[in-house]
């Protein structure tokens, strides 16, 4: 009996131990499967994957290691995504177009938004690049393993692009960067034209001065009676040369902006300029009418605004025939604007010339302008002064009937920078034929 009881106790103990072992083994297996599943999910870039923790020491250690690896991987992936967003933001904000071609068939690996603007279409491979010169540059850069640059002209609308193909380091990929150089080419052409025109304009009076001086030297001995006439001509050419140089210096200064340092009343300024412009009108036999109504002051450069008024009125007088008249008025416009108006009964401006009258050295009637002492820079100076003060000038003209200029200075006409200088010409101002 006692043996049977003892045997029962042993069997019960063995059964209990077996049952515990089975339960423990099953729990460990469940945790092991959970850890394995978590590792697989982490391998598939599921950074939120985690495993069950707790249980036997070995299982708990394994679970902790898997979960810590998931947290580290999640942090790294989030950091990479942040960097990618920043990179994509930078590349999409660039004015330059960026195309990355792989080395296997030349397929496009990356293209930013500017590419659509530059190329008007997005190629899928290097073979689809147009114009062909861009494709040739990419192929050549890949073959010689060094950067290759090329300039191409796009049509409809016309534009110039500078492309630079750069082989990627350590691979066969090629990066193509496209930059719009249309404005740079235009400015370069303007500079070349300006130098050519300035050289021509300076050469003419300089050559005349030289020839006249030589004539005076000879006439002083052979025919003294003609010396005063040639001396007068010499004086005229010297004044003309001096005027061209002075206008060139003013224009160069205005291109860097205006010193905005004063509250200027345009009506007061016009009255101050009246004696000088009246002398010019009398000399040209032109009737001058001044209407200077009181207006609010504008923040600006007194010297430059006076230069603007003088050049605009001089231009009106120069192109008005004897017996004609010129009206100069300063009034207050809507919203506190200050408006300067100059109207003449002169020869007028052909419609084809209106878009170009503010160009340097551009003349509608070259012979008349030179004979009357014009340098061809007056309206260009006007444009720069107006733009430097944040204003806008409009032109309305009828051939044979006269021309009307209207300049509007806004109430905040002196939008200055930290250095107290207005933005250089070419900024917010506008030149608009009406």
Coordinates of C-alpha atoms in Angstrom, one line a residue:
X1 CA 0.0 0.0 0.0
X2 CA 2.7 2.4 1.0
X3 CA 4.6 1.4 -2.2
X4 CA 1.6 2.1 -4.3
X5 CA 1.2 5.5 -2.7
X6 CA 4.9 6.3 -3.2
X7 CA 4.7 5.2 -6.8
X8 CA 1.7 7.4 -7.3
X9 CA 3.5 10.4 -5.9
X10 CA 6.5 9.8 -8.2
X11 CA 4.2 9.4 -11.2
X12 CA 2.4 12.6 -10.4
X13 CA 5.6 14.4 -10.0
X14 CA 6.8 13.1 -13.3
X15 CA 3.5 14.1 -15.0
X16 CA 3.7 17.6 -13.4
X17 CA 7.2 18.1 -14.5
X18 CA 6.4 16.9 -18.0
X19 CA 3.4 19.1 -18.2
X20 CA 5.4 22.1 -17.0
X21 CA 8.1 21.4 -19.5
X22 CA 5.6 21.2 -22.3
X23 CA 4.0 24.5 -21.3
X24 CA 7.4 26.2 -21.0
X25 CA 8.5 24.8 -24.3
X26 CA 5.4 26.0 -26.0
X27 CA 5.7 29.5 -24.5
X28 CA 9.4 29.7 -25.5
X29 CA 8.4 28.6 -29.0
X30 CA 5.7 31.2 -29.2
X31 CA 8.2 33.9 -28.2
X32 CA 10.8 32.6 -30.6
X33 CA 8.2 32.7 -33.4
X34 CA 7.3 36.3 -32.4
X35 CA 10.9 37.3 -32.5
X36 CA 11.5 35.6 -35.9
X37 CA 8.4 37.3 -37.3
X38 CA 9.6 40.7 -36.0
X39 CA 13.0 40.2 -37.6
X40 CA 11.4 39.3 -40.9
X41 CA 9.2 42.4 -40.8
X42 CA 12.2 44.6 -39.9
X43 CA 14.0 43.1 -43.0
X44 CA 11.0 44.3 -45.1
X45 CA 11.5 47.8 -43.8
X46 CA 8.6 47.7 -41.3
X47 CA 10.3 49.8 -38.6
X48 CA 7.3 49.5 -36.3
X49 CA 7.8 45.7 -35.9
X50 CA 8.3 44.5 -32.3
X51 CA 8.3 41.1 -30.5
X52 CA 6.9 39.9 -27.2
X53 CA 9.1 40.5 -24.2
X54 CA 9.4 38.6 -20.9
X55 CA 9.5 34.8 -20.4
X56 CA 12.6 32.8 -19.8
X57 CA 15.9 34.7 -19.6
X58 CA 17.1 33.6 -23.0
X59 CA 13.8 34.6 -24.7
X60 CA 13.7 37.9 -22.9
X61 CA 17.2 38.8 -23.9
X62 CA 16.4 37.9 -27.5
X63 CA 13.2 39.9 -27.5
X64 CA 15.0 42.9 -26.0
X65 CA 17.7 42.8 -28.6
X66 CA 15.2 42.6 -31.5
X67 CA 13.1 45.5 -30.1
X68 CA 16.2 47.7 -29.6
X69 CA 17.3 46.9 -33.2
X70 CA 13.8 47.9 -34.4
X71 CA 14.0 51.2 -32.5
X72 CA 17.5 52.0 -33.9
X73 CA 16.4 51.0 -37.4
X74 CA 13.2 53.2 -37.1
X75 CA 15.3 56.2 -36.0
X76 CA 17.7 55.8 -38.9
X77 CA 14.9 55.4 -41.4
X78 CA 13.1 58.5 -40.1
X79 CA 16.4 60.4 -40.3
X80 CA 16.9 59.2 -43.9
X81 CA 13.4 60.3 -44.8
X82 CA 13.9 63.7 -43.4
X83 CA 17.2 64.1 -45.4
X84 CA 15.4 62.9 -48.5
X85 CA 12.6 65.4 -48.0
X86 CA 15.1 68.2 -47.5
X87 CA 17.0 67.0 -50.6
X88 CA 13.8 66.9 -52.7
X89 CA 12.8 70.3 -51.4
X90 CA 16.2 71.8 -52.4
X91 CA 16.2 70.2 -55.8
X92 CA 12.6 71.1 -56.6
X93 CA 13.3 74.7 -55.6
X94 CA 16.4 75.0 -57.8
X95 CA 16.2 77.2 -61.0
X96 CA 18.6 74.7 -62.6
X97 CA 17.2 71.6 -64.1
X98 CA 18.8 68.3 -62.8
X99 CA 18.7 64.9 -64.6
X100 CA 20.5 61.8 -63.4
X101 CA 21.0 59.0 -65.9
X102 CA 22.0 55.5 -64.9
X103 CA 24.8 53.6 -66.7
X104 CA 22.6 50.8 -67.9
X105 CA 20.7 52.1 -71.0
X106 CA 20.8 55.7 -69.9
X107 CA 17.5 55.6 -68.1
X108 CA 16.4 58.6 -66.0
X109 CA 17.0 57.9 -62.3
X110 CA 16.0 61.4 -61.0
X111 CA 14.6 64.6 -62.5
X112 CA 13.6 67.7 -60.7
X113 CA 10.6 70.0 -61.5
X114 CA 12.8 72.6 -63.3
X115 CA 13.6 70.1 -66.1
X116 CA 10.0 70.3 -67.3
X117 CA 10.3 74.1 -67.6
X118 CA 13.7 74.0 -69.4
X119 CA 13.1 71.1 -71.8
X120 CA 9.3 71.5 -72.1
X121 CA 9.1 67.7 -71.7
X122 CA 10.7 65.0 -69.4
X123 CA 12.8 62.4 -71.2
X124 CA 12.7 58.8 -70.0
X125 CA 16.2 58.0 -71.3
X126 CA 19.2 59.9 -72.6
X127 CA 18.3 59.0 -76.2
X128 CA 15.2 61.1 -75.8
X129 CA 17.1 64.3 -74.9
X130 CA 16.5 67.2 -77.2
X131 CA 18.2 69.2 -78.7
X132 CA 20.6 66.5 -79.8
X133 CA 23.6 68.4 -78.5
X134 CA 22.5 67.7 -75.0
X135 CA 22.4 63.9 -75.7
X136 CA 25.8 64.1 -77.3
X137 CA 27.2 65.9 -74.2
X138 CA 25.8 63.2 -71.9
X139 CA 27.3 60.4 -74.0
X140 CA 30.6 62.1 -74.4
X141 CA 30.9 62.8 -70.6
X142 CA 30.2 59.1 -70.0
X143 CA 32.9 58.0 -72.5
X144 CA 35.7 60.4 -71.5
X145 CA 34.8 60.4 -67.7
X146 CA 35.1 64.2 -67.4
X147 CA 32.6 67.1 -67.4
X148 CA 31.3 68.3 -70.7
X149 CA 29.6 71.7 -71.2
X150 CA 27.4 72.8 -74.1
X151 CA 25.0 75.7 -74.9
X152 CA 21.8 75.0 -76.9
X153 CA 19.0 77.2 -78.2
X154 CA 15.4 76.2 -77.5
X155 CA 12.5 77.4 -79.6
X156 CA 8.9 78.3 -79.0
X157 CA 9.6 80.3 -76.9
X158 CA 13.2 81.1 -77.6
X159 CA 15.6 80.5 -74.8
X160 CA 19.3 79.6 -74.3
X161 CA 20.3 76.7 -72.0
X162 CA 23.8 75.9 -70.7
X163 CA 24.1 72.2 -70.0
X164 CA 26.9 70.5 -68.0
X165 CA 27.2 66.7 -68.0
X166 CA 29.2 65.3 -65.1
X167 CA 30.1 61.6 -64.7
X168 CA 29.1 60.3 -61.3
X169 CA 32.0 59.3 -59.1
X170 CA 32.5 55.5 -58.8
X171 CA 29.9 54.5 -61.5
X172 CA 28.7 54.9 -65.0
X173 CA 25.9 57.3 -64.2
X174 CA 25.9 60.9 -65.6
X175 CA 24.4 64.0 -64.0
X176 CA 23.1 66.7 -66.4
X177 CA 22.6 70.2 -65.0
X178 CA 20.7 72.7 -67.2
X179 CA 20.8 76.5 -66.5
X180 CA 18.8 79.1 -68.4
X181 CA 21.3 81.7 -69.7
X182 CA 18.9 83.7 -71.9
X183 CA 19.0 86.8 -69.7
X184 CA 22.8 86.6 -69.3
X185 CA 23.1 86.4 -73.1
X186 CA 20.8 89.4 -73.5
X187 CA 22.7 91.4 -71.0
X188 CA 26.0 90.5 -72.7
X189 CA 24.5 91.7 -76.0
X190 CA 23.4 94.9 -74.3
X191 CA 26.8 95.5 -72.9
X192 CA 28.5 94.9 -76.3
X193 CA 26.0 97.2 -78.0
X194 CA 26.6 99.8 -75.3
X195 CA 30.4 99.7 -75.7
X196 CA 30.0 99.9 -79.4
X197 CA 27.5 102.8 -79.3
X198 CA 29.5 104.7 -76.6
X199 CA 32.7 104.3 -78.6
X200 CA 30.9 105.6 -81.7
X201 CA 29.2 108.5 -79.9
X202 CA 32.5 109.6 -78.3
X203 CA 34.5 109.1 -81.4
X204 CA 32.3 111.5 -83.5
X205 CA 32.8 114.7 -81.4
X206 CA 36.4 113.8 -80.6
X207 CA 37.2 113.5 -84.3
X208 CA 35.4 116.7 -85.0
X209 CA 37.3 118.5 -82.3
X210 CA 40.6 117.2 -83.7
X211 CA 39.7 118.3 -87.2
X212 CA 38.4 121.7 -86.1
X213 CA 41.5 122.4 -84.0
X214 CA 43.7 121.5 -87.0
X215 CA 41.7 123.8 -89.2
X216 CA 42.0 126.7 -86.7
X217 CA 45.7 126.2 -86.4
X218 CA 46.1 126.5 -90.2
X219 CA 43.5 129.2 -90.6
X220 CA 45.2 131.3 -87.9
X221 CA 48.0 131.9 -90.4
X222 CA 46.2 131.8 -93.8
X223 CA 42.7 133.1 -93.1
X224 CA 42.3 134.6 -89.6
X225 CA 38.7 135.8 -90.4
X226 CA 37.3 132.2 -90.3
X227 CA 38.8 131.4 -86.9
X228 CA 35.8 132.6 -84.8
X229 CA 33.4 130.4 -86.8
X230 CA 35.6 127.3 -86.4
X231 CA 36.2 128.2 -82.7
X232 CA 32.4 128.2 -82.2
X233 CA 32.1 124.8 -83.8
X234 CA 34.9 123.6 -81.6
X235 CA 33.1 124.9 -78.6
X236 CA 29.9 123.1 -79.7
X237 CA 31.6 119.7 -80.1
X238 CA 33.5 120.1 -76.8
X239 CA 30.1 120.7 -75.1
X240 CA 28.6 117.7 -76.8
X241 CA 31.5 115.5 -75.8
X242 CA 31.2 116.8 -72.2
X243 CA 27.5 116.1 -72.2
X244 CA 28.0 112.5 -73.4
X245 CA 30.6 111.8 -70.7
X246 CA 28.4 113.4 -68.0
X247 CA 25.4 111.3 -69.0
X248 CA 27.5 108.1 -69.1
X249 CA 28.7 108.8 -65.6
X250 CA 25.2 109.5 -64.4
X251 CA 23.9 106.4 -66.0
X252 CA 26.7 104.3 -64.5
X253 CA 25.9 105.7 -61.0
X254 CA 22.2 105.2 -61.4
X255 CA 22.6 101.5 -62.3
X256 CA 23.8 100.8 -58.8
X257 CA 20.8 102.5 -57.2
X258 CA 19.9 106.0 -55.8
X259 CA 20.8 107.4 -52.5
X260 CA 17.4 107.7 -50.8
X261 CA 18.1 110.4 -48.2
X262 CA 15.5 113.2 -48.5
X263 CA 11.9 114.1 -48.5
X264 CA 11.3 115.7 -51.9
X265 CA 8.4 117.8 -53.0
X266 CA 8.2 117.5 -56.7
X267 CA 6.3 120.7 -57.1
X268 CA 9.0 122.6 -55.3
X269 CA 11.7 120.8 -57.3
X270 CA 9.9 121.7 -60.6
X271 CA 9.8 125.4 -59.6
X272 CA 13.5 125.3 -58.8
X273 CA 14.2 123.8 -62.2
X274 CA 11.9 126.2 -64.1
X275 CA 14.4 129.0 -64.9
X276 CA 16.8 126.5 -66.5
X277 CA 14.2 124.7 -68.6
X278 CA 12.6 128.1 -69.6
X279 CA 15.9 129.2 -71.0
X280 CA 16.1 126.0 -73.1
X281 CA 12.5 126.5 -74.3
X282 CA 13.2 130.1 -75.3
X283 CA 16.3 129.0 -77.2
X284 CA 14.2 126.5 -79.1
X285 CA 11.3 128.9 -79.7
X286 CA 9.0 126.6 -77.8
X287 CA 6.3 127.8 -75.4
X288 CA 6.6 126.2 -71.9
X289 CA 3.7 125.9 -69.5
X290 CA 4.4 124.9 -65.9
X291 CA 1.6 123.6 -63.5
X292 CA 3.1 122.8 -60.1
X293 CA 0.3 122.1 -57.7
X294 CA 1.2 121.3 -54.1
X295 CA 1.8 117.6 -53.7
X296 CA 2.9 115.3 -50.7
X297 CA 6.6 114.7 -50.4
X298 CA 8.1 111.5 -51.6
X299 CA 11.2 109.9 -50.0
X300 CA 13.9 110.0 -52.6
X301 CA 17.1 111.4 -54.0
X302 CA 16.7 115.1 -54.8
X303 CA 19.6 115.1 -57.3
X304 CA 18.3 112.1 -59.2
X305 CA 14.7 113.4 -59.3
X306 CA 15.9 116.7 -60.7
X307 CA 17.9 114.9 -63.3
X308 CA 14.8 113.0 -64.3
X309 CA 12.7 116.2 -64.7
X310 CA 15.5 117.9 -66.7
X311 CA 16.0 115.0 -69.1
X312 CA 12.3 114.5 -69.6
X313 CA 11.6 118.2 -70.3
X314 CA 14.8 118.6 -72.5
X315 CA 13.6 115.6 -74.5
X316 CA 10.2 117.2 -75.1
X317 CA 11.7 120.5 -76.1
X318 CA 14.2 118.9 -78.4
X319 CA 11.5 117.0 -80.4
X320 CA 9.1 120.0 -80.6
X321 CA 9.3 122.2 -83.6
X322 CA 9.6 126.0 -83.2
X323 CA 6.2 127.5 -82.3
X324 CA 5.0 124.4 -80.5
X325 CA 4.4 124.0 -76.8
X326 CA 5.4 121.8 -73.9
X327 CA 3.3 121.3 -70.7
X328 CA 4.9 120.1 -67.5
X329 CA 2.6 119.3 -64.5
X330 CA 2.9 117.8 -61.1
X331 CA -0.3 116.6 -59.5
X332 CA -1.4 114.3 -56.7
X333 CA -2.9 111.1 -58.0
X334 CA -5.2 108.5 -56.5
X335 CA -4.1 106.9 -53.2
X336 CA -1.5 109.6 -52.5
X337 CA 0.6 109.0 -55.7
X338 CA 2.7 111.8 -57.0
X339 CA 2.3 112.2 -60.8
X340 CA 4.7 114.0 -63.1
X341 CA 3.3 114.7 -66.6
X342 CA 5.2 116.1 -69.6
X343 CA 3.3 116.6 -72.8
X344 CA 4.5 118.2 -76.1
X345 CA 3.1 119.0 -79.5
X346 CA 6.2 117.6 -81.2
X347 CA 6.9 115.2 -84.0
X348 CA 5.6 112.2 -82.0
X349 CA 7.0 108.6 -81.8
X350 CA 6.2 105.8 -84.3
X351 CA 4.5 102.9 -82.6
X352 CA 7.3 100.6 -83.7
X353 CA 9.8 102.7 -81.8
X354 CA 7.8 103.0 -78.5
X355 CA 9.2 99.8 -76.9
X356 CA 12.8 101.0 -77.5
X357 CA 12.8 104.6 -76.6
X358 CA 14.4 104.0 -73.2
X359 CA 17.3 102.1 -74.6
X360 CA 20.7 103.7 -74.4
X361 CA 21.7 105.7 -77.5
X362 CA 18.4 104.9 -79.2
X363 CA 17.2 107.8 -81.3
X364 CA 14.0 108.2 -83.3
X365 CA 15.5 110.9 -85.4
X366 CA 19.2 110.7 -85.2
X367 CA 20.1 113.7 -87.2
X368 CA 17.7 116.0 -85.3
X369 CA 18.8 114.7 -81.9
X370 CA 22.5 115.2 -82.7
X371 CA 21.9 118.7 -84.2
X372 CA 20.0 119.7 -81.0
X373 CA 22.7 118.4 -78.7
X374 CA 21.0 115.2 -77.6
X375 CA 23.2 112.3 -76.3
X376 CA 20.7 109.5 -76.7
X377 CA 20.9 108.7 -73.0
X378 CA 18.3 111.1 -71.5
X379 CA 15.3 108.7 -71.5
X380 CA 17.5 105.8 -70.3
X381 CA 18.5 108.0 -67.3
X382 CA 14.8 108.8 -66.7
X383 CA 14.0 105.1 -66.7
X384 CA 16.6 104.3 -64.1
X385 CA 15.6 107.2 -61.8
X386 CA 12.0 106.1 -61.9
X387 CA 12.7 102.5 -61.2
X388 CA 15.1 103.3 -58.4
X389 CA 12.2 105.2 -56.7
X390 CA 9.8 102.3 -57.2
X391 CA 7.7 104.3 -59.8
X392 CA 6.4 103.6 -63.3
X393 CA 6.4 105.6 -66.5
X394 CA 4.0 105.3 -69.3
X395 CA 4.2 106.8 -72.8
X396 CA 1.4 107.8 -75.2
X397 CA 2.3 109.2 -78.6
X398 CA 0.8 109.9 -82.0
X399 CA 3.0 110.5 -85.0
X400 CA 3.0 114.2 -85.9
X401 CA 0.7 115.1 -83.0
X402 CA 3.0 114.9 -80.0
X403 CA 4.0 112.7 -77.0
X404 CA 2.8 112.5 -73.4
X405 CA 4.9 111.0 -70.6
X406 CA 3.4 110.2 -67.2
X407 CA 5.5 109.1 -64.2
X408 CA 3.8 107.8 -61.1
X409 CA 5.6 107.7 -57.8
X410 CA 3.8 105.6 -55.2
X411 CA 3.4 106.9 -51.6
X412 CA 6.1 104.5 -50.4
X413 CA 8.4 105.7 -53.2
X414 CA 11.5 105.1 -51.2
X415 CA 11.7 101.4 -50.5
X416 CA 15.3 101.4 -49.2
X417 CA 17.6 98.7 -48.2
X418 CA 19.6 98.6 -45.0
X419 CA 22.3 100.8 -46.6
X420 CA 19.8 103.5 -47.4
X421 CA 20.1 103.0 -51.2
X422 CA 17.1 102.1 -53.4
X423 CA 17.1 98.9 -55.4
X424 CA 19.0 99.3 -58.6
X425 CA 17.1 99.9 -61.9
X426 CA 15.5 96.8 -63.4
X427 CA 13.7 95.9 -60.2
X428 CA 10.0 96.7 -59.4
X429 CA 9.6 99.7 -61.6
X430 CA 7.9 99.5 -65.0
X431 CA 8.2 101.1 -68.4
X432 CA 5.0 100.7 -70.2
X433 CA 3.8 102.2 -73.5
X434 CA 0.1 102.9 -73.2

